[in-house]
Tab-separated table of C-alpha atoms in Angstrom:
chain	number	residue	atom	x	y	z
P	1	TYR	CA	99.451	6.795	112.584
P	2	PRO	CA	96.987	7.871	109.864
P	3	PRO	CA	94.243	10.368	110.724
P	4	THR	CA	90.812	8.778	111.192
P	5	SER	CA	88.695	11.785	110.362
P	6	LYS	CA	88.612	14.477	107.711
P	7	CYS	CA	88.676	16.912	110.644
P	8	ALA	CA	92.083	15.627	111.736
P	9	ALA	CA	93.406	15.088	108.208
P	10	SER	CA	92.942	18.529	106.740
P	11	PRO	CA	94.948	21.541	107.871
P	12	THR	CA	93.148	23.310	105.019
P	13	ILE	CA	89.994	23.481	107.148
P	14	PHE	CA	91.902	25.173	109.956
P	15	ALA	CA	93.625	27.583	107.562
P	16	ILE	CA	90.389	28.599	105.838
P	17	PHE	CA	88.593	29.261	109.129
P	18	PHE	CA	91.582	31.098	110.605
P	19	PHE	CA	92.114	33.374	107.613
P	20	SER	CA	88.363	34.036	107.293
P	21	GLY	CA	88.420	35.292	110.879
P	22	ALA	CA	91.554	37.334	110.217
P	23	LEU	CA	89.917	38.889	107.141
P	24	ALA	CA	86.767	39.719	109.132
P	25	CYS	CA	88.954	41.424	111.728
P	26	LEU	CA	90.775	43.457	109.074
P	27	VAL	CA	87.551	44.721	107.492
P	28	ARG	CA	85.527	44.962	110.716
P	29	ARG	CA	84.809	48.681	110.297
P	30	GLU	CA	83.272	48.097	106.855
P	31	LEU	CA	81.670	44.723	107.659
P	32	VAL	CA	77.897	45.074	107.883
P	33	ILE	CA	76.222	42.269	109.776
P	34	ARG	CA	72.624	41.485	108.828
P	35	GLY	CA	70.616	38.364	109.550
P	36	ALA	CA	69.238	38.277	105.990
P	37	VAL	CA	72.746	37.537	104.683
P	38	LEU	CA	72.612	34.206	106.515
P	39	ILE	CA	69.968	32.876	104.094
P	40	PRO	CA	72.131	32.823	100.931
P	41	LEU	CA	75.188	31.779	102.963
P	42	CYS	CA	73.206	28.849	104.381
P	43	ALA	CA	72.067	27.906	100.870
P	44	LEU	CA	75.702	27.939	99.710
P	45	PHE	CA	76.732	25.901	102.741
P	46	ILE	CA	74.116	23.227	102.019
P	47	GLY	CA	74.532	23.300	98.243
P	48	LEU	CA	78.323	23.001	98.319
P	49	ALA	CA	78.476	20.458	101.157
P	50	LYS	CA	79.938	17.601	99.110
P	51	THR	CA	82.063	19.632	96.736
P	52	PRO	CA	85.635	20.925	96.867
P	53	PHE	CA	84.161	24.247	98.059
P	54	ALA	CA	82.614	22.772	101.234
P	55	GLU	CA	85.255	24.199	103.572
P	56	VAL	CA	84.995	27.677	102.053
P	57	SER	CA	81.195	27.702	102.265
P	58	ALA	CA	81.366	26.399	105.852
P	59	ALA	CA	83.849	29.108	106.827
P	60	LEU	CA	81.647	31.813	105.312
P	61	PHE	CA	78.380	30.568	106.785
P	62	LEU	CA	79.608	29.533	110.231
P	63	GLY	CA	81.913	32.521	110.605
P	64	TYR	CA	79.247	35.028	109.594
P	65	SER	CA	76.743	33.208	111.826
P	66	ALA	CA	79.104	33.592	114.786
P	67	LEU	CA	79.556	37.300	114.063
P	68	TRP	CA	75.798	37.766	113.718
P	69	ALA	CA	75.136	35.867	116.966
P	70	ALA	CA	77.688	38.064	118.743
P	71	THR	CA	75.552	41.119	117.939
P	72	LYS	CA	72.531	39.648	119.764
P	73	THR	CA	71.847	39.736	123.499
P	74	PHE	CA	69.831	36.492	123.805
P	75	GLY	CA	68.001	37.776	126.875
P	76	PRO	CA	69.560	36.885	130.232
P	77	LEU	CA	72.286	34.813	128.567
P	78	ARG	CA	74.388	37.936	127.834
P	79	ALA	CA	74.288	39.040	131.484
P	80	ALA	CA	75.239	35.537	132.636
P	81	CYS	CA	78.152	35.405	130.200
P	82	ASN	CA	79.336	38.823	131.374
P	83	ARG	CA	79.457	37.499	134.968
P	84	ILE	CA	80.896	34.051	134.217
P	85	ASP	CA	83.230	34.048	131.230
P	86	ALA	CA	84.061	30.507	130.153
P	87	SER	CA	85.182	31.559	126.659
P	88	LEU	CA	88.940	31.456	127.273
P	89	GLY	CA	88.748	28.040	128.916
P	90	ILE	CA	86.642	26.634	126.088
P	91	TYR	CA	89.068	28.138	123.557
P	92	ILE	CA	92.131	26.712	125.311
P	93	PHE	CA	90.763	23.242	126.039
P	94	ALA	CA	88.730	22.639	122.848
P	95	GLY	CA	91.655	21.715	120.583
P	96	PRO	CA	93.273	19.119	122.855
P	97	THR	CA	89.864	17.687	123.786
P	98	GLN	CA	88.818	17.347	120.148
P	99	GLN	CA	92.127	15.713	119.226
P	100	GLY	CA	91.740	13.288	122.121
P	101	LEU	CA	88.194	12.467	121.057
P	102	LEU	CA	89.327	11.876	117.464
P	103	TRP	CA	91.873	9.409	118.814
P	104	LEU	CA	89.429	7.708	121.202
P	105	VAL	CA	86.389	7.695	118.893
P	106	PRO	CA	87.632	7.171	115.329
P	107	GLY	CA	85.122	8.256	112.715
P	108	VAL	CA	83.143	10.575	115.003
P	109	THR	CA	81.175	13.101	112.978
P	110	HIS	CA	81.920	16.807	113.151
P	111	VAL	CA	78.634	17.525	114.911
P	112	TRP	CA	79.125	14.876	117.595
P	113	LEU	CA	82.742	15.923	118.001
P	114	SER	CA	81.600	19.483	118.707
P	115	PHE	CA	78.887	18.423	121.167
P	116	LEU	CA	81.158	16.001	123.032
P	117	ALA	CA	84.026	18.477	123.244
P	118	PHE	CA	81.688	21.208	124.505
P	119	ALA	CA	80.185	18.891	127.146
P	120	ILE	CA	83.680	18.010	128.367
P	121	ASP	CA	85.182	21.500	128.090
P	122	LEU	CA	82.405	23.588	129.654
P	123	PRO	CA	82.838	22.263	133.224
P	124	ILE	CA	86.624	22.537	132.923
P	125	ALA	CA	86.320	26.086	131.549
P	126	LEU	CA	83.978	27.086	134.386
P	127	LEU	CA	86.451	25.696	136.919
P	128	SER	CA	89.260	27.573	135.176
P	129	TRP	CA	87.235	30.824	135.330
P	130	THR	CA	86.426	30.360	139.015
P	131	VAL	CA	89.830	29.199	140.258
P	132	ILE	CA	92.316	30.932	137.941
P	133	GLU	CA	90.978	33.602	135.573
P	134	LYS	CA	88.617	35.629	137.790
P	135	PRO	CA	91.096	35.817	140.717
P	136	ALA	CA	93.877	36.769	138.283
P	137	LEU	CA	91.744	39.561	136.794
P	138	SER	CA	90.998	40.935	140.246
P	139	LEU	CA	94.753	41.224	140.840
P	140	ARG	CA	95.078	43.752	137.999
P	141	ALA	CA	93.828	46.642	140.112
P	142	VAL	CA	96.072	45.651	143.036
P	143	LEU	CA	99.140	45.411	140.810
P	144	ALA	CA	98.333	48.701	139.072
P	145	ARG	CA	98.085	50.512	142.424
P	146	ARG	CA	101.352	48.951	143.604
P	147	SER	CA	103.239	49.840	140.445
P	148	LYS	CA	102.073	53.490	140.674
P	149	LYS	CA	103.090	53.652	144.339
P	150	HIS	CA	106.605	52.287	143.754
P	151	ARG	CA	107.355	53.921	140.433
P	152	PRO	CA	110.332	56.299	140.746
P	153	PRO	CA	109.908	59.777	139.288
P	154	VAL	CA	111.186	60.130	135.732
P	155	ALA	CA	113.829	62.803	135.202
P	156	LEU	CA	113.165	65.012	132.194
P	157	PRO	CA	116.077	65.607	129.842
P	158	ALA	CA	117.832	68.944	130.126
P	159	ALA	CA	116.864	71.393	127.419
């Protein structure tokens, strides 16, 4: 079955985005994040859109944009996201949802694929947070107290 979209056909896109994120993590202490850097990165992204360097420019621009956005509070949105964390659910369900959409809607554009996947994944991620993740996180304190209570004393080696 041949892929119907460049998104599905190119593991290069995945690799470039993954290793860009890994590189950002490795140099995070030296990485300075400034909004002004987005301007030349956006120009590169637009200028290289239909060239062999499109994936690299997309990884740089979109990755840096995500890092920049993560430094902002966006008003009450930050507080809401701290109370209701759908990020893990979106992360887990996005890949299978996007692959399913590529199969169901051949030729869907990258932008529509992202919007459709987000619209499908957000309610599932919120349900996952409410039913599974938040209750599991609240068990951490209970399990920590239990393990301290039942932990046998450790004998020190003889000198």
